[in-house]
Coordinates of C-alpha atoms in Angstrom, one line a residue:
M5 CA 88.4 96.3 97.9
F6 CA 90.2 99.0 99.6
D7 CA 89.8 102.7 99.4
K8 CA 93.5 103.1 100.0
P9 CA 96.1 100.5 99.2
R10 CA 96.9 98.8 102.7
F11 CA 100.5 97.4 103.8
I12 CA 101.7 95.3 106.5
I13 CA 104.5 97.0 108.4
S14 CA 107.0 94.4 110.1
F15 CA 109.7 95.3 112.3
I16 CA 112.0 94.4 115.3
L17 CA 111.4 96.3 118.3
G18 CA 113.8 95.2 121.6
N19 CA 114.3 91.9 120.3
Q20 CA 110.8 91.5 119.5
P21 CA 108.9 90.9 116.4
Q22 CA 105.8 93.3 115.5
S23 CA 104.0 94.4 112.8
R24 CA 101.2 96.8 112.1
T25 CA 98.5 97.6 109.5
L26 CA 98.4 100.8 107.6
E27 CA 97.0 102.2 104.8
H28 CA 98.8 105.0 102.5
D29 CA 97.8 106.9 99.2
S30 CA 100.9 105.3 97.1
E31 CA 100.9 101.9 95.5
T32 CA 104.3 101.5 96.9
L33 CA 106.1 102.5 100.0
A34 CA 109.6 102.3 100.7
P35 CA 110.9 100.9 104.5
V36 CA 112.2 104.1 105.6
E37 CA 108.7 106.0 104.6
A38 CA 107.0 102.9 106.4
E39 CA 108.9 103.3 109.6
A40 CA 108.3 107.3 109.5
L41 CA 104.6 106.4 109.0
V42 CA 104.4 104.1 111.7
K43 CA 106.0 106.2 114.3
Q44 CA 103.7 109.5 113.3
T45 CA 100.5 107.0 113.5
F46 CA 101.5 105.0 116.4
P47 CA 102.0 107.3 119.4
E48 CA 103.6 104.4 121.6
L49 CA 106.1 103.7 118.6
K50 CA 107.3 107.6 118.4
G51 CA 110.7 107.4 119.9
A52 CA 111.3 103.6 119.3
S53 CA 114.2 102.6 117.5
M54 CA 113.0 99.7 114.5
T55 CA 115.0 97.7 112.9
D56 CA 114.6 95.2 110.2
V57 CA 111.4 97.1 108.7
Q58 CA 109.9 95.4 105.7
V59 CA 106.5 96.1 103.7
Q60 CA 104.4 93.6 102.3
K61 CA 100.9 95.2 100.3
R62 CA 97.7 93.4 101.2
I63 CA 95.7 92.6 98.0
K64 CA 92.9 90.6 100.1
P65 CA 90.7 92.5 102.3
D66 CA 90.7 91.3 106.1
E67 CA 88.2 88.4 106.8
S68 CA 85.5 89.2 109.4
D69 CA 83.3 87.1 111.4
N70 CA 80.4 87.4 108.4
V71 CA 82.9 85.3 105.7
P72 CA 82.1 82.1 105.4
R73 CA 85.1 79.8 106.0
H74 CA 86.0 76.3 104.0
Y75 CA 83.7 74.1 106.4
Q76 CA 80.2 76.9 106.7
Q77 CA 77.6 77.2 103.9
P78 CA 77.2 80.7 102.9

């Protein structure tokens, strides 16, 4: 599956919901840690004031164009 666990970090920034996908070494990620990691990884968010930070662990890989859909034959 993944080399490292992946997480979706959702947050509110300037009254707009946003999210980022990140890899992290640990199996769990606290919202406070996630906020710091997002600010380190994405320079445009370095000084941002984020609220309502939520973390969700990804358990399925991203589907790319070569993954068949329900209406396509493999």
